mmCIF file of C-alpha atoms and ligand atoms in Angstrom:
data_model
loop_
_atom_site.group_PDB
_atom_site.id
_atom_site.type_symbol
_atom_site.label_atom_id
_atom_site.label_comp_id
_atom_site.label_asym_id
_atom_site.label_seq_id
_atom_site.Cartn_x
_atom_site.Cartn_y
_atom_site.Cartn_z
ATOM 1 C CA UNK A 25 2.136 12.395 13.694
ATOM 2 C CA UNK A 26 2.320 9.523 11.186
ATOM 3 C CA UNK A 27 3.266 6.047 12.141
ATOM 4 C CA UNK A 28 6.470 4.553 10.862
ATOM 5 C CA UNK A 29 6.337 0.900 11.180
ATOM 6 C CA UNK A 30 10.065 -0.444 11.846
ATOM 7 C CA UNK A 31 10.469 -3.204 9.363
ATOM 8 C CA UNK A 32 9.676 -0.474 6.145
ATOM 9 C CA UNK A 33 13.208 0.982 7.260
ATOM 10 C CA UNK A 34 14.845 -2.452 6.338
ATOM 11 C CA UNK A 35 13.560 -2.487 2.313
ATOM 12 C CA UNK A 36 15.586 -0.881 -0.198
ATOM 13 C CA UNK A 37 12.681 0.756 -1.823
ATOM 14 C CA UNK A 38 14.878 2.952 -4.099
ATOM 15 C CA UNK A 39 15.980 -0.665 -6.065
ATOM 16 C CA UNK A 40 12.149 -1.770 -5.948
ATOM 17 C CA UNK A 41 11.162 1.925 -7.387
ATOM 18 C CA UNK A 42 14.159 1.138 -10.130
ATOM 19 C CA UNK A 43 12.777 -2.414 -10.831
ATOM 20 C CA UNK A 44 9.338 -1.143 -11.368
ATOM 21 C CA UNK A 45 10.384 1.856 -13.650
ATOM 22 C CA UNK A 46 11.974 -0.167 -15.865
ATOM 23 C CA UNK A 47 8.936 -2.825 -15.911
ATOM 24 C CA UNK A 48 6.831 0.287 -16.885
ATOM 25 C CA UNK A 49 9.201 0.189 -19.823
ATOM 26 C CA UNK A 50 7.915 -2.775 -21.289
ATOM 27 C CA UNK A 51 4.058 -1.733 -20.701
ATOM 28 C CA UNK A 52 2.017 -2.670 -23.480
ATOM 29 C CA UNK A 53 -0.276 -0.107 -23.050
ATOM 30 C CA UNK A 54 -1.572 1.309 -27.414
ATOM 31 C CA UNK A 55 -5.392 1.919 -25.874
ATOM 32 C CA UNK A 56 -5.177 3.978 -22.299
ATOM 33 C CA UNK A 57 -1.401 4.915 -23.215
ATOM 34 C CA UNK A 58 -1.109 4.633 -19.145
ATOM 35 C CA UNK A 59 2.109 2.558 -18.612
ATOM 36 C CA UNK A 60 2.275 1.100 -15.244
ATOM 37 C CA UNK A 61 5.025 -1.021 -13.944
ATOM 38 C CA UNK A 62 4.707 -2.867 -10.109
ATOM 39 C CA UNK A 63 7.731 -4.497 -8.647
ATOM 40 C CA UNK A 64 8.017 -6.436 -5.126
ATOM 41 C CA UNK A 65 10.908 -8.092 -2.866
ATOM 42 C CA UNK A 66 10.036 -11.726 -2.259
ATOM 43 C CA UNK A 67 10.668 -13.422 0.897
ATOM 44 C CA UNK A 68 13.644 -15.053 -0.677
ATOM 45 C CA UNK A 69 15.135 -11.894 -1.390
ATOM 46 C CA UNK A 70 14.578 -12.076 -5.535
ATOM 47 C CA UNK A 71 12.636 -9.139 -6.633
ATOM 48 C CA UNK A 72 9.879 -9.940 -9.542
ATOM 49 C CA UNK A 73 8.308 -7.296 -11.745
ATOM 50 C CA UNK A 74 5.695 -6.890 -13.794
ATOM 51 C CA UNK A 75 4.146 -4.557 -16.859
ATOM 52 C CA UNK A 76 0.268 -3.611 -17.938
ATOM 53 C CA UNK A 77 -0.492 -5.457 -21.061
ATOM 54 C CA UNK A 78 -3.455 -4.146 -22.666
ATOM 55 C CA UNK A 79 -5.718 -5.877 -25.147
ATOM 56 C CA UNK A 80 -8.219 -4.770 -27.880
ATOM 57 C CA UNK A 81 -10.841 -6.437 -25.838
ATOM 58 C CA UNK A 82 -10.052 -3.418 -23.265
ATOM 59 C CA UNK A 83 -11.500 -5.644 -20.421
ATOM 60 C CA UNK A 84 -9.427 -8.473 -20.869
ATOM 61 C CA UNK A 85 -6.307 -5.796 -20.224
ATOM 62 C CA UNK A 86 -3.460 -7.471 -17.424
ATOM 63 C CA UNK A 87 -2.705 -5.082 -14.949
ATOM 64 C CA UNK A 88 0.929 -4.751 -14.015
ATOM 65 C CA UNK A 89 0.275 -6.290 -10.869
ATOM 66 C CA UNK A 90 -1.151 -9.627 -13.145
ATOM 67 C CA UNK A 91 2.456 -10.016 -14.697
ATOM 68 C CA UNK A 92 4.398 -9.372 -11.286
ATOM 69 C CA UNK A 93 2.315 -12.689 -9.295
ATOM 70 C CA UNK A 94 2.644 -14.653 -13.034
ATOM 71 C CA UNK A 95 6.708 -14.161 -12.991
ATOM 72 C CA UNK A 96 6.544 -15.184 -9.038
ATOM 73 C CA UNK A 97 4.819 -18.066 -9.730
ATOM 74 C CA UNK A 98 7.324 -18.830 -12.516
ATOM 75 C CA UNK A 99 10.437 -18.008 -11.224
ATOM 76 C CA UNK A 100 9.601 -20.401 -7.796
ATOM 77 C CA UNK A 101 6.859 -18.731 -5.858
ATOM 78 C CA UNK A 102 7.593 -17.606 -2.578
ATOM 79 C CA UNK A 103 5.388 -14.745 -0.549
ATOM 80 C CA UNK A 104 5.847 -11.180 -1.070
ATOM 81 C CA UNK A 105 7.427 -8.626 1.509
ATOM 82 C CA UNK A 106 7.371 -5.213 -0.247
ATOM 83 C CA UNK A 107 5.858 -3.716 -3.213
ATOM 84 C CA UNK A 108 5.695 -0.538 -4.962
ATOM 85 C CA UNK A 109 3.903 0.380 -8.296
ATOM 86 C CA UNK A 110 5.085 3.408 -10.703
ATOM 87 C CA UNK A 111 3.066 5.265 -13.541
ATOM 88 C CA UNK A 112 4.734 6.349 -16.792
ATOM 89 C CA UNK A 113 5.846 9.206 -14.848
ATOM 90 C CA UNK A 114 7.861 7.180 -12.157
ATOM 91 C CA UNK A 115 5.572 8.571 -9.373
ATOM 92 C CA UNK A 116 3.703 6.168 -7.123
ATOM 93 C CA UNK A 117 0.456 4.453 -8.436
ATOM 94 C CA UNK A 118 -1.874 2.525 -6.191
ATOM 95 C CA UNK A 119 -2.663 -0.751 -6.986
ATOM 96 C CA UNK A 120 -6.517 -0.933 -8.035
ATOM 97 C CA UNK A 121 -8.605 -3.220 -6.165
ATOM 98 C CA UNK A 122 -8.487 -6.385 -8.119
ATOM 99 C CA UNK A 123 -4.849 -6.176 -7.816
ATOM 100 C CA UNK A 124 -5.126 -6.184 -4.106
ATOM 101 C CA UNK A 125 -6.770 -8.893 -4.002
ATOM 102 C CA UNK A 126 -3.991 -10.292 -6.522
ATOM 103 C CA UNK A 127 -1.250 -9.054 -3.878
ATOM 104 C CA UNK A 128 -2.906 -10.170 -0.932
ATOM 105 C CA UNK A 129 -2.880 -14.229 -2.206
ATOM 106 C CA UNK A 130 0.684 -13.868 -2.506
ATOM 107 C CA UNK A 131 1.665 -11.517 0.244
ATOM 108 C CA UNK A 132 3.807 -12.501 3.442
ATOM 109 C CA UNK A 133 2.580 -11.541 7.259
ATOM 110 C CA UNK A 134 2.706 -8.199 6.997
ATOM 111 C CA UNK A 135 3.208 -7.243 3.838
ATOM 112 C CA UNK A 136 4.513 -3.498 2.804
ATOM 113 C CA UNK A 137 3.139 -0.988 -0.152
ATOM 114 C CA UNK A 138 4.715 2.043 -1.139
ATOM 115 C CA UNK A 139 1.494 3.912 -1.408
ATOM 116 C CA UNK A 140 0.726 7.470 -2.247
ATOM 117 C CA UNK A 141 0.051 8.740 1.537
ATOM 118 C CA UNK A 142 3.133 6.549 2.625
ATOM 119 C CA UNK A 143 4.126 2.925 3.623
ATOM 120 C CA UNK A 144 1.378 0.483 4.709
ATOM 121 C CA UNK A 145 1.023 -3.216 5.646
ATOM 122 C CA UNK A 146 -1.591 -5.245 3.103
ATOM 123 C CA UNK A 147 -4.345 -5.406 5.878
ATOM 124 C CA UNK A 148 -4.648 -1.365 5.921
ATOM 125 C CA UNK A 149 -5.109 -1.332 1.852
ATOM 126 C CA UNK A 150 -7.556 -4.235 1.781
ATOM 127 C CA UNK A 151 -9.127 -4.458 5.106
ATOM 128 C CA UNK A 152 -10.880 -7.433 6.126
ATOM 129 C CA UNK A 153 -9.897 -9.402 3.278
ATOM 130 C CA UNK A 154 -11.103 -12.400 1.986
ATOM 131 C CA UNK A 155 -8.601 -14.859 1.029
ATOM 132 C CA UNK A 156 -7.071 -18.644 1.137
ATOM 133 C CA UNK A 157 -7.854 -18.831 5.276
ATOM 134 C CA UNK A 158 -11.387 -18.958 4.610
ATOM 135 C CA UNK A 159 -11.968 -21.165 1.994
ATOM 136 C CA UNK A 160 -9.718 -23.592 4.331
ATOM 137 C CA UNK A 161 -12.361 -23.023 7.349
ATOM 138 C CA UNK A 162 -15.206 -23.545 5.326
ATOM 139 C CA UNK A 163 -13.507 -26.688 3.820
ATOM 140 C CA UNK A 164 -12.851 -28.162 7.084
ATOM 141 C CA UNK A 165 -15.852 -27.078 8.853
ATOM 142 C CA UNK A 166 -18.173 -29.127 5.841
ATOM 143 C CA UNK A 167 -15.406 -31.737 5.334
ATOM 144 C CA UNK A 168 -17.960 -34.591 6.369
ATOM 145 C CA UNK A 169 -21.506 -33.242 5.270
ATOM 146 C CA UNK A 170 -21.089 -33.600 1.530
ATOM 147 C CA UNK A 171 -21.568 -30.245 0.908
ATOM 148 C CA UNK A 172 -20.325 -29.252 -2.884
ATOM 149 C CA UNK A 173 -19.550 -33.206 -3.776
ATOM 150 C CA UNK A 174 -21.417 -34.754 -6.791
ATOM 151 C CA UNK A 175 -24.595 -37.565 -5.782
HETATM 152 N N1 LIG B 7 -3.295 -0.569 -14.233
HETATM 153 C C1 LIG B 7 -2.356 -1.407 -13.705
HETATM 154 O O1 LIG B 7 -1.546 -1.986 -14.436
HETATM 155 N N2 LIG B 7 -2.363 -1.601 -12.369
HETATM 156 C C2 LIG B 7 -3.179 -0.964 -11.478
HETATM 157 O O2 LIG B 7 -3.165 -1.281 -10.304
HETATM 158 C C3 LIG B 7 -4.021 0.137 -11.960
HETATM 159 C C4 LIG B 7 -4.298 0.137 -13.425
HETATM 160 C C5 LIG B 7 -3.326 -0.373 -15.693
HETATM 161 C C6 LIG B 7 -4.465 -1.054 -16.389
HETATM 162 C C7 LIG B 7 -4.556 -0.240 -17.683
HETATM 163 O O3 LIG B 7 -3.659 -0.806 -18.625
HETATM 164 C C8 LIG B 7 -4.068 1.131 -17.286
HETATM 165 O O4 LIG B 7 -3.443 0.994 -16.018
HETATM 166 C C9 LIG B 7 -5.159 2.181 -17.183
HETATM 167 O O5 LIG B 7 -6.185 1.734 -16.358
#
């Protein structure tokens, strides 16, 4: 028996699945010709989106998921409350791990994917994450020992 958590029922993930097909539209994608689009509710209520945009360097490539936390930060930031991610096919992609990590900066308690075996919170697709909270520990823990100030 799978697990439906309660609050996935509230998201209208047919207009997220929309948003993020016609992101994938845009993808600039000449080298792996693998459009992806990713689109997420904020906790506002605005949905942002985003596109792969691929580069000759094929390393420096921006996953869709790069463009999506760029146009949150630009249209007025916020935290994000659902997500899904679409290939050129309009089936569901999962994010790779970098973008994750990317997701999981941004994300708001409890945070839900549409992933490929159903919906889950952030914490399930990147387990014991490492993020803002500890970097704020460590900060206050050493914030009279000089550690990382200049002599
Ligand atoms: N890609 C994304 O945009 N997001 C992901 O989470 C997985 C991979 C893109 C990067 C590259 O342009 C193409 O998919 C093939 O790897």
């Amino acid at each position: 028996m799978s697990t439906v958590n309660p609050a996935a029922a509230s998201i209208d993930w047919e207009a997220l699945r929309t948003a993020a097909v016609e992101a994938m539209s845009h993808a600039y994608v000449p080298y792996s010709k693998f459009p992806v689009g990713a689109a997420a509710l904020v906790d506002d209520g605005r949905i942002v989106s985003g596109c792969n945009v691929e580069n000759a360097s094929y390393g420096v490539t921006l996953c869709a998921e790069c463009g999506l936390v760029s146009a949150l930060a630009m249209s007025g930031g916020g935290h994000l409350v659902a997500f899904t991610c679409v290939d050129g096919d309009g089936a569901t992609l999962m994010p790779c791990g970098r973008c994750r990590q990317l997701l999981y900066e941004h994300s708001a308690d409890g945070m839900l994917l549409e992933t490929v075996s159903g919906i889950k919170t952030i914490d399930q697709v990147l387990p014991d994450a490492f993020g803002p909270r500890q970097l704020a520990a460590y900060a206050a823990e050493h914030e009279n020992d000089g550690t990382g100030t200049q002599a």
